[in-house]
Each structure stands twice: as C-alpha cells, then as structure tokens.
Amino acid sequence: MTPYAAPLRDFRFVLDELLEHSSLKLPAFEESGSELLEAVLEEAGRLTAEVWAPLNSRGDQQGCTRRQDGSISVPDGFADAYQAYADGGWNGIGVPEALGGQGLPEVVASAVQEMLHASNMALGLCPMLTAGAIEALAHHGSDTLKSRYLAPLVEGRWTGTMNLTESSAGSDLSKVRTRAVPCDPAEGDFYRISGQKIFITWGDHECAENILHLVLARRPDAPEGNKGISLFIVPKFLVNDDGSLGKRNDVVCASIEHKMGIHGSPTCTLSFGENEGAIGYLVGEQGRGLNHMFTMMNEARHKVGIQGVGVAERACQQALAYAMDRTQGRNSKARGGQECAIAEHLDVRRMLLSMRARTDALRALALTCAAQMDIARHAESADTRKVAQARVDVLIPVVKGFSTDQAVDIASLGVQVHGGMGYIEETGAAQLLRDARIAPIYEGTNGIQALDLAGRKLSQDGGAALSSLLDEVESTAAALSHHASLASLGKSLSGGATDLRAAMDSVLTQSRDPETGSDAVQALASPFLSLTGHVLCAWQMGQAALKAQAELEAGSEDDFYRTKLASAEFALHHWLPLGRAQRTVIDAGAQCLLTLNPAAL
C-alpha cells in the first residue's frame, strides 16, 4: 500500500480560508492561536504517517484472534501504536480542560480523527468509541462515576465501547432484553447485568489497562419499549476506591466476528453475567438510557462520516500514486502520441479528479459541522448556540450518511484506476474498499440517517435549519454568478439550491398526510439525503472556488489553488447534476414501492 501523507495543506485551507478560524473566535479558545493548531495537525500527521499507517496492511492480513480464555490478541504493533497515541495526549485533544483534556476546538479534533482513520481505520475505531464514551459520561454520569472513570478515559489508559445491539435488537432497540437487576442495598449501589451483546467494536483487547462498556439494559420492573431502557457502565475490571484495578468483572468475549474488512478491529460478542452477574452502574436516569446513549451515538455518527473522508483520502493518494507510475498506452496525437503513464488518459483523469473533488468537498462539510459544534457548545449567546445546534442536528445525518456512501464509491473508483492490480490484494486498493463498506452500516444504517433527516429533523422545525443553510448556499451562488470566470458555477449551484428547496417542501408536505405521511418519508428519505449531500458539498466547493480565484488573481503561483478550481468545476458541473437528479426521483413519488409485493421479486 502507498505510504500515507496527511493532507495538511487542505486542512489549512479549510480552517484558515473557508472557516476563517471561526472556532478560535470563541471565548473558550481565545488562547489557542492558529500557529498552535497548525503545530498540532503537523504532529498528528507525523504520528499517523510514521506510526499508524505502516501497520494498516499488516492489521488487515493478520487480523485478531480469540484465545481459549476469551482474551483477544490484536495485530502485531497495534498496542504500541495505540500507546504512542495515548502517551502523546491525543485522546483528550477535544476534551475540555476542566475534564483533563487539551481543550482544543472540535474542528481540530475532527481533523485529527480523519488522519487516524485514513492511516489505519481498524485501529482508529478504538479511540473513536472512547471519545463517545467520554461524551456520554461527561454529560450524564454522576459526580461519583465521573470522578472514578472519566480521567483514565480522557488519558487513554482505559478505552470505551458502546453496547446496543442484540441478536433480536438491531436498529429497533426497543427489543433490548439484557437485564439489569438491582443489588441488595447492603452490597452497594450497583446492578447485576446479564445478557449478550453483538457487534461490539473493540469489545476486548489488551491495548489498554481497562475497558468501560456502556450497556443498554432494562430492569425487571421496566416497561416494554424504549422507555424501559437504562444505560449502565460495566468495567472489564472492577475499580477500587483508590482508582486501582480490582478483580475481573463477569463479562467475557464469547466470539469475534470474521468480517469483510477492518480485520484489525476486534468485533466481539460479549456475554454479561454468565456466573454471578456483571457489576454495572446506572448512568443518568432510569428509563432514559436510549436518550443518554444518543449523546454517544451522535458523537460517533459524526466521526464515522469523518472516517469515510479519511478512507476516501487514502484511496485518492493510493490511486494517484499508481496512475502516475503505471505506464500503459499512448496519449492522444494532440498531446504528442507518446507512451505515457495512465494518469495521462482522460478517463483516468476523470476518475482521479472525481475522487479528489468529492473527498475535498466531504472534508470541508464535515469540518463545517465540527465548527458548528464548537459554536453550539461555546458561544456566549444562547440564541447563537441554539441556531448552531440546529445546524449540527441537520448536518450530522448528512455527514454520516452521505460521506460514507461516497467513500465506498471513491474507494471503488480507486480499485478501477488500478485495473486488474486493484482487484488483487497486493496493492492495498482492495483493502480500502473492504474497510470502507462497513461505514454506511454501523452507528445507524444510512437508511436510518436518511429517515432522521427527512423525518425527524425536518419536522421538528419545519425545515428552518436546512432553509437557513440554503440561504448561505444561495449567497455563495450569487457571489459566483457575479464573477465572470465563475458564473457558470454559480448557475449550477443556484439550480441545486432550487431543487433542494423544492424537494424539502415536497417531503414536508407529503409527511403531513395523516395516512400516507410515514410511508412517503420512508420512500423519499434516501434520495432526499443524497440531494442534500450533493448540494451542501457543492456549496463548499463553490466557496473554495471563490477563495482560490481570489488568490490567483492576487498573483499566487500556488498550484494548490489551480487544482482547487479544477476540483470545484468538476464538483459543480459533473457531480452536482447527478445529485440534482434525485429531485426527479422525489417528484415521481413512491407508488411503485407501495404497491410492490416483495415476495414476487
């Protein structure tokens, strides 16, 4: 596999020029200058390129092994690479200083997350889940739980997992059957947890001293459905009052999954309470476990979208290196008619530019969402925080769903650029495709992300948050249209915004029908998410075009800006039209789905 190089130049472009360091203008980050942030990104780039990335192929080939005692061995080098990450303080980069973290903006933590997943997606999943556990515990844990468990998580000495899925409870978590029985008050304030959870990412390993499992379960007297589910923290090793580790808790890895990709990530079936019962502690309020878990899930969904961007970036680098090196055929007579690298063939260039333009657009949108997270958490004005949070709520399903769908397609194009060499494992292109394919599935399938956007998020404010974003899209389109050399880009972006507004109105109108509204949203949700993702990503590339053109007109000779203009042209003239076609799908309605007899297929 081609060595990985962190895209530091594009990170600087997004943070400095597109976002104009909006996060640094918040009071919480007034002591963090752009020089510090750049130094952080450069050091993260070194860690991921030199320590994590060389292990990516080995992790894929070696995989994980479950020993007879239920313990897990991870690929050689993974434990040391994780330790280097933890020792560097990276696990707490976006955690507030009051909780023991570095207190840097979410937008920077998100950029670091991209580098982790680009360099080694399987290993990157471990700290990604820990970040979600920190969020859940910080927001909903009691002072006692936070004082005992939070610091080791922030430091990376312990890791966290998310335990939702059961054999009969996947997307429908109301079916959770794992039990939490209150103990005798004379024993202490804890529960005995029993049951089995499946598909638990990094459910067991030896890279850290302890693992904290956040588990959804229900008390014996709890009502059926979502309101009966509570959230518990179940440590692998019990923790003594002085913070030292005690005896092993009654939780064990019963098996590991043999997956299509991310072989270096141990995906476990965990059995709780096979003996006396696993000791667990209630997090937050009884019966509100699903609400509390969504704190962790939203964090994870945003980072899964960034994970998709990371794998797409790695696929871009892999494909470009191969296309520049592989000699095959001749270029056109107009260009000399000589033997050439395949990067000279225009169809290969089309694929390379498609990969690059989309990856850059997805990165910009994901970091825009992260910047809105910073505003939602730290802005002085309550109204400003509320508006930003509404934008985050709309953007997260788009970042998660659209970015991961696109990442699979980008990784697939990477295989195509390699030709036959892409279909074998030798080059590493196939691994990226296999790894990326899980991202549209976990942390809520992309169909669920689409339903969240087209159903819950639109209905809760009548589309106001998305409409506000579209105001900015239209403002960018107007700015492009007033520039002679960019006017055609403005026309394309304006048309996309018009299509999305019309589609939003259509989905909202159909959703309000008391009889057919639910079916309409289900049928139209995925094309609506696709249209939204295309338009918002095109918006980012429209902004990029304005910045790049201004620099070139000011005399810059930096090829980065010329390439950015080419990417913007591709995104707005070649990619956006594919997304705009989703309006036709939405206008066509869902009658063919409603009348279908699935058994006849």
Short mmCIF file of N, CA, C and O in Angstrom, two decimals, residues 155-244:
data_model
loop_
_atom_site.label_atom_id
_atom_site.label_comp_id
_atom_site.label_asym_id
_atom_site.label_seq_id
_atom_site.Cartn_x
_atom_site.Cartn_y
_atom_site.Cartn_z
N GLU A 155 -7.34 10.19 29.42
CA GLU A 155 -5.90 9.95 29.25
C GLU A 155 -5.61 8.83 28.26
O GLU A 155 -4.47 8.70 27.79
N GLY A 156 -6.61 8.02 27.95
CA GLY A 156 -6.39 6.90 27.04
C GLY A 156 -5.87 5.66 27.73
O GLY A 156 -5.58 4.65 27.06
N ARG A 157 -5.75 5.70 29.05
CA ARG A 157 -5.32 4.49 29.77
C ARG A 157 -6.39 3.42 29.72
O ARG A 157 -6.09 2.23 29.76
N TRP A 158 -7.66 3.84 29.67
CA TRP A 158 -8.78 2.94 29.50
C TRP A 158 -9.50 3.31 28.20
O TRP A 158 -9.42 4.44 27.73
N THR A 159 -10.20 2.35 27.63
CA THR A 159 -10.99 2.62 26.43
C THR A 159 -12.46 2.34 26.70
O THR A 159 -12.81 1.72 27.71
N GLY A 160 -13.31 2.80 25.80
CA GLY A 160 -14.75 2.65 25.98
C GLY A 160 -15.39 1.94 24.80
O GLY A 160 -14.88 1.98 23.68
N THR A 161 -16.52 1.30 25.05
CA THR A 161 -17.30 0.64 23.99
C THR A 161 -18.76 1.04 24.13
O THR A 161 -19.20 1.55 25.16
N MET A 162 -19.50 0.78 23.08
CA MET A 162 -20.93 1.06 23.04
C MET A 162 -21.66 -0.25 22.79
O MET A 162 -21.47 -0.88 21.75
N ASN A 163 -22.50 -0.67 23.73
CA ASN A 163 -23.18 -1.97 23.67
C ASN A 163 -24.68 -1.78 23.51
O ASN A 163 -25.41 -1.61 24.48
N LEU A 164 -25.12 -1.81 22.25
CA LEU A 164 -26.54 -1.65 21.96
C LEU A 164 -27.13 -2.94 21.41
O LEU A 164 -28.12 -3.46 21.91
N THR A 165 -26.52 -3.46 20.34
CA THR A 165 -27.14 -4.47 19.50
C THR A 165 -27.19 -5.84 20.18
O THR A 165 -26.24 -6.28 20.82
N GLU A 166 -28.33 -6.50 20.00
CA GLU A 166 -28.52 -7.90 20.40
C GLU A 166 -29.03 -8.67 19.20
O GLU A 166 -29.39 -8.08 18.17
N SER A 167 -29.08 -9.97 19.31
CA SER A 167 -29.50 -10.78 18.16
C SER A 167 -30.90 -10.44 17.70
O SER A 167 -31.22 -10.54 16.51
N SER A 168 -31.77 -10.01 18.62
CA SER A 168 -33.15 -9.64 18.25
C SER A 168 -33.39 -8.14 18.35
O SER A 168 -34.52 -7.69 18.23
N ALA A 169 -32.34 -7.37 18.60
CA ALA A 169 -32.50 -5.92 18.74
C ALA A 169 -31.35 -5.24 18.02
O ALA A 169 -30.29 -5.04 18.58
N GLY A 170 -31.61 -4.93 16.74
CA GLY A 170 -30.60 -4.23 15.96
C GLY A 170 -30.96 -2.75 15.89
O GLY A 170 -30.76 -1.99 16.83
N SER A 171 -31.55 -2.35 14.76
CA SER A 171 -31.98 -0.96 14.64
C SER A 171 -33.13 -0.63 15.58
O SER A 171 -33.28 0.51 16.00
N ASP A 172 -33.94 -1.63 15.91
CA ASP A 172 -35.07 -1.43 16.82
C ASP A 172 -34.62 -1.78 18.24
O ASP A 172 -34.75 -2.91 18.70
N LEU A 173 -34.09 -0.78 18.93
CA LEU A 173 -33.54 -1.03 20.27
C LEU A 173 -34.62 -1.21 21.32
O LEU A 173 -34.31 -1.56 22.47
N SER A 174 -35.88 -1.00 20.98
CA SER A 174 -36.95 -1.26 21.95
C SER A 174 -37.02 -2.74 22.31
O SER A 174 -37.65 -3.10 23.31
N LYS A 175 -36.36 -3.58 21.51
CA LYS A 175 -36.38 -5.03 21.75
C LYS A 175 -35.25 -5.51 22.67
O LYS A 175 -35.08 -6.71 22.87
N VAL A 176 -34.47 -4.57 23.23
CA VAL A 176 -33.35 -4.96 24.10
C VAL A 176 -33.85 -5.82 25.25
O VAL A 176 -34.85 -5.49 25.91
N ARG A 177 -33.15 -6.95 25.49
CA ARG A 177 -33.53 -7.88 26.55
C ARG A 177 -32.47 -8.08 27.61
O ARG A 177 -32.68 -8.81 28.57
N THR A 178 -31.32 -7.47 27.47
CA THR A 178 -30.29 -7.56 28.51
C THR A 178 -30.88 -7.02 29.82
O THR A 178 -31.51 -5.97 29.84
N ARG A 179 -30.65 -7.78 30.93
CA ARG A 179 -31.30 -7.46 32.21
C ARG A 179 -30.32 -6.77 33.15
O ARG A 179 -29.13 -7.06 33.17
N ALA A 180 -30.88 -5.87 33.95
CA ALA A 180 -30.13 -5.19 35.00
C ALA A 180 -30.92 -5.32 36.30
O ALA A 180 -31.97 -4.68 36.46
N VAL A 181 -30.44 -6.14 37.18
CA VAL A 181 -31.14 -6.42 38.44
C VAL A 181 -30.48 -5.63 39.57
O VAL A 181 -29.27 -5.79 39.81
N PRO A 182 -31.23 -4.78 40.26
CA PRO A 182 -30.63 -4.02 41.37
C PRO A 182 -30.10 -4.96 42.44
O PRO A 182 -30.72 -5.98 42.77
N CYS A 183 -28.94 -4.64 42.98
CA CYS A 183 -28.37 -5.48 44.03
C CYS A 183 -28.99 -5.12 45.37
O CYS A 183 -29.70 -4.12 45.50
N ASP A 184 -28.73 -5.93 46.36
CA ASP A 184 -29.14 -5.63 47.73
C ASP A 184 -28.44 -4.35 48.17
O ASP A 184 -27.22 -4.23 48.03
N PRO A 185 -29.19 -3.38 48.69
CA PRO A 185 -28.55 -2.11 49.11
C PRO A 185 -27.39 -2.31 50.06
O PRO A 185 -26.49 -1.46 50.12
N ALA A 186 -27.41 -3.42 50.81
CA ALA A 186 -26.30 -3.67 51.73
C ALA A 186 -25.00 -3.95 50.98
O ALA A 186 -23.90 -3.74 51.53
N GLU A 187 -25.11 -4.43 49.73
CA GLU A 187 -23.91 -4.72 48.93
C GLU A 187 -23.29 -3.45 48.34
O GLU A 187 -22.07 -3.32 48.22
N GLY A 188 -24.15 -2.52 47.94
CA GLY A 188 -23.67 -1.31 47.29
C GLY A 188 -24.67 -0.81 46.26
O GLY A 188 -25.71 -1.46 46.01
N ASP A 189 -24.36 0.30 45.66
CA ASP A 189 -25.26 0.93 44.70
C ASP A 189 -24.89 0.50 43.28
O ASP A 189 -24.30 1.25 42.51
N PHE A 190 -25.21 -0.75 42.95
CA PHE A 190 -24.91 -1.25 41.61
C PHE A 190 -25.95 -2.27 41.19
O PHE A 190 -26.87 -2.60 41.94
N TYR A 191 -25.79 -2.76 39.96
CA TYR A 191 -26.73 -3.72 39.37
C TYR A 191 -25.95 -4.94 38.91
O TYR A 191 -24.75 -4.89 38.68
N ARG A 192 -26.69 -6.04 38.77
CA ARG A 192 -26.13 -7.25 38.17
C ARG A 192 -26.65 -7.34 36.73
O ARG A 192 -27.86 -7.45 36.51
N ILE A 193 -25.74 -7.26 35.78
CA ILE A 193 -26.10 -7.22 34.36
C ILE A 193 -25.94 -8.62 33.77
O ILE A 193 -24.92 -9.29 34.00
N SER A 194 -26.94 -9.05 33.01
CA SER A 194 -26.86 -10.36 32.34
C SER A 194 -27.48 -10.25 30.95
O SER A 194 -28.49 -9.58 30.75
N GLY A 195 -26.85 -10.90 29.99
CA GLY A 195 -27.33 -10.86 28.61
C GLY A 195 -26.17 -10.93 27.65
O GLY A 195 -25.01 -11.11 28.05
N GLN A 196 -26.47 -10.74 26.38
CA GLN A 196 -25.44 -10.83 25.35
C GLN A 196 -25.60 -9.69 24.36
O GLN A 196 -26.70 -9.37 23.92
N LYS A 197 -24.48 -9.08 24.02
CA LYS A 197 -24.44 -8.01 23.04
C LYS A 197 -23.54 -8.44 21.87
O LYS A 197 -22.51 -9.07 22.08
N ILE A 198 -23.95 -8.09 20.66
CA ILE A 198 -23.19 -8.50 19.48
C ILE A 198 -22.67 -7.27 18.73
O ILE A 198 -23.13 -6.15 18.94
N PHE A 199 -21.68 -7.52 17.86
CA PHE A 199 -21.07 -6.48 17.02
C PHE A 199 -20.45 -5.36 17.87
O PHE A 199 -20.58 -4.17 17.54
N ILE A 200 -19.75 -5.71 18.93
CA ILE A 200 -19.17 -4.71 19.82
C ILE A 200 -17.75 -4.39 19.35
O ILE A 200 -16.83 -5.21 19.50
N THR A 201 -17.58 -3.20 18.80
CA THR A 201 -16.31 -2.77 18.25
C THR A 201 -15.28 -2.59 19.37
O THR A 201 -15.55 -1.91 20.35
N TRP A 202 -14.13 -3.22 19.20
CA TRP A 202 -13.06 -3.21 20.20
C TRP A 202 -13.60 -3.64 21.57
O TRP A 202 -13.26 -3.07 22.61
N GLY A 203 -14.44 -4.69 21.53
CA GLY A 203 -15.09 -5.17 22.75
C GLY A 203 -14.13 -5.80 23.74
O GLY A 203 -14.41 -5.84 24.94
N ASP A 204 -13.02 -6.31 23.24
CA ASP A 204 -11.98 -6.81 24.15
C ASP A 204 -10.63 -6.67 23.44
O ASP A 204 -10.54 -6.84 22.22
N HIS A 205 -9.61 -6.38 24.22
CA HIS A 205 -8.26 -6.23 23.67
C HIS A 205 -7.30 -6.02 24.83
O HIS A 205 -7.72 -5.95 26.01
N GLU A 206 -6.03 -5.92 24.52
CA GLU A 206 -5.01 -5.72 25.56
C GLU A 206 -4.19 -4.46 25.31
O GLU A 206 -3.06 -4.33 25.79
N CYS A 207 -4.75 -3.51 24.57
CA CYS A 207 -4.04 -2.27 24.27
C CYS A 207 -4.13 -1.28 25.43
O CYS A 207 -3.33 -0.34 25.49
N ALA A 208 -5.09 -1.45 26.32
CA ALA A 208 -5.28 -0.54 27.43
C ALA A 208 -5.50 -1.34 28.71
O ALA A 208 -5.83 -2.53 28.67
N GLU A 209 -5.38 -0.67 29.86
CA GLU A 209 -5.47 -1.36 31.14
C GLU A 209 -6.88 -1.87 31.41
O GLU A 209 -7.05 -2.91 32.05
N ASN A 210 -7.87 -1.13 30.98
CA ASN A 210 -9.25 -1.47 31.31
C ASN A 210 -10.15 -1.04 30.17
O ASN A 210 -9.78 -0.19 29.34
N ILE A 211 -11.33 -1.63 30.10
CA ILE A 211 -12.34 -1.27 29.10
C ILE A 211 -13.64 -0.98 29.83
O ILE A 211 -14.08 -1.78 30.68
N LEU A 212 -14.25 0.15 29.52
CA LEU A 212 -15.53 0.51 30.11
C LEU A 212 -16.62 0.31 29.07
O LEU A 212 -16.63 0.99 28.05
N HIS A 213 -17.50 -0.63 29.35
CA HIS A 213 -18.60 -0.94 28.44
C HIS A 213 -19.83 -0.12 28.84
O HIS A 213 -20.30 -0.22 29.97
N LEU A 214 -20.33 0.69 27.93
CA LEU A 214 -21.61 1.37 28.14
C LEU A 214 -22.69 0.49 27.55
O LEU A 214 -22.70 0.23 26.34
N VAL A 215 -23.60 0.04 28.40
CA VAL A 215 -24.52 -1.05 28.06
C VAL A 215 -25.97 -0.61 28.23
O VAL A 215 -26.35 -0.07 29.28
N LEU A 216 -26.79 -0.86 27.22
CA LEU A 216 -28.22 -0.67 27.34
C LEU A 216 -28.85 -1.93 27.90
O LEU A 216 -28.62 -3.04 27.39
N ALA A 217 -29.65 -1.78 28.95
CA ALA A 217 -30.31 -2.92 29.58
C ALA A 217 -31.59 -2.42 30.24
O ALA A 217 -31.83 -1.21 30.34
N ARG A 218 -32.41 -3.36 30.70
CA ARG A 218 -33.65 -2.95 31.35
C ARG A 218 -33.81 -3.68 32.69
O ARG A 218 -33.46 -4.85 32.83
N ARG A 219 -34.33 -2.96 33.67
CA ARG A 219 -34.63 -3.54 34.97
C ARG A 219 -35.78 -4.53 34.83
O ARG A 219 -36.60 -4.42 33.91
N PRO A 220 -35.90 -5.48 35.78
CA PRO A 220 -37.01 -6.45 35.70
C PRO A 220 -38.39 -5.79 35.73
O PRO A 220 -39.34 -6.31 35.14
N ASP A 221 -38.52 -4.65 36.41
CA ASP A 221 -39.82 -3.98 36.51
C ASP A 221 -40.02 -2.90 35.46
O ASP A 221 -40.99 -2.15 35.51
N ALA A 222 -39.09 -2.82 34.50
CA ALA A 222 -39.17 -1.75 33.50
C ALA A 222 -40.26 -2.04 32.49
O ALA A 222 -40.52 -3.21 32.14
N PRO A 223 -40.93 -1.00 31.97
CA PRO A 223 -41.94 -1.21 30.93
C PRO A 223 -41.29 -1.63 29.62
O PRO A 223 -40.10 -1.45 29.40
N GLU A 224 -42.09 -2.21 28.74
CA GLU A 224 -41.61 -2.57 27.43
C GLU A 224 -41.33 -1.31 26.62
O GLU A 224 -41.83 -0.23 26.93
N GLY A 225 -40.55 -1.45 25.57
CA GLY A 225 -40.29 -0.32 24.68
C GLY A 225 -39.11 0.51 25.12
O GLY A 225 -38.39 0.18 26.07
N ASN A 226 -38.94 1.63 24.42
CA ASN A 226 -37.78 2.48 24.66
C ASN A 226 -37.72 3.05 26.06
O ASN A 226 -36.63 3.25 26.62
N LYS A 227 -38.89 3.32 26.66
CA LYS A 227 -38.90 3.97 27.97
C LYS A 227 -38.44 3.04 29.09
O LYS A 227 -38.22 3.51 30.22
N GLY A 228 -38.29 1.77 28.79
CA GLY A 228 -37.83 0.84 29.82
C GLY A 228 -36.33 0.60 29.80
O GLY A 228 -35.81 -0.18 30.61
N ILE A 229 -35.63 1.27 28.91
CA ILE A 229 -34.20 1.01 28.73
C ILE A 229 -33.38 2.01 29.53
O ILE A 229 -33.63 3.22 29.48
N SER A 230 -32.40 1.50 30.25
CA SER A 230 -31.49 2.35 31.00
C SER A 230 -30.06 2.10 30.54
O SER A 230 -29.77 1.11 29.86
N LEU A 231 -29.17 3.01 30.90
CA LEU A 231 -27.76 2.93 30.49
C LEU A 231 -26.89 2.62 31.70
O LEU A 231 -27.06 3.24 32.76
N PHE A 232 -25.98 1.68 31.51
CA PHE A 232 -25.11 1.26 32.60
C PHE A 232 -23.65 1.25 32.13
O PHE A 232 -23.37 1.00 30.95
N ILE A 233 -22.75 1.50 33.08
CA ILE A 233 -21.33 1.37 32.79
C ILE A 233 -20.84 0.09 33.46
O ILE A 233 -21.07 -0.14 34.65
N VAL A 234 -20.24 -0.79 32.65
CA VAL A 234 -19.79 -2.10 33.11
C VAL A 234 -18.30 -2.21 32.82
O VAL A 234 -17.90 -2.42 31.66
N PRO A 235 -17.45 -2.06 33.81
CA PRO A 235 -16.00 -2.15 33.55
C PRO A 235 -15.54 -3.58 33.36
O PRO A 235 -16.08 -4.51 33.97
N LYS A 236 -14.54 -3.77 32.51
CA LYS A 236 -13.94 -5.09 32.34
C LYS A 236 -13.32 -5.54 33.65
O LYS A 236 -13.51 -6.68 34.08
N PHE A 237 -12.56 -4.64 34.27
CA PHE A 237 -12.02 -4.87 35.60
C PHE A 237 -12.68 -3.89 36.55
O PHE A 237 -12.79 -2.69 36.26
N LEU A 238 -13.14 -4.39 37.68
CA LEU A 238 -13.73 -3.51 38.67
C LEU A 238 -12.67 -2.54 39.19
O LEU A 238 -11.47 -2.84 39.18
N VAL A 239 -13.12 -1.40 39.65
CA VAL A 239 -12.21 -0.33 40.07
C VAL A 239 -12.37 -0.10 41.57
O VAL A 239 -13.48 0.12 42.06
N ASN A 240 -11.26 -0.15 42.27
CA ASN A 240 -11.26 0.06 43.71
C ASN A 240 -11.44 1.54 44.04
O ASN A 240 -11.31 2.42 43.18
N ASP A 241 -11.73 1.81 45.32
CA ASP A 241 -11.97 3.19 45.74
C ASP A 241 -10.78 4.10 45.48
O ASP A 241 -10.95 5.31 45.26
N ASP A 242 -9.57 3.53 45.51
CA ASP A 242 -8.38 4.36 45.28
C ASP A 242 -8.03 4.49 43.80
O ASP A 242 -6.99 5.06 43.45
N GLY A 243 -8.88 3.96 42.92
CA GLY A 243 -8.65 4.05 41.49
C GLY A 243 -7.87 2.90 40.89
O GLY A 243 -7.75 2.80 39.67
N SER A 244 -7.34 2.01 41.73
CA SER A 244 -6.62 0.85 41.22
C SER A 244 -7.60 -0.18 40.69
O SER A 244 -8.79 -0.17 41.01
#
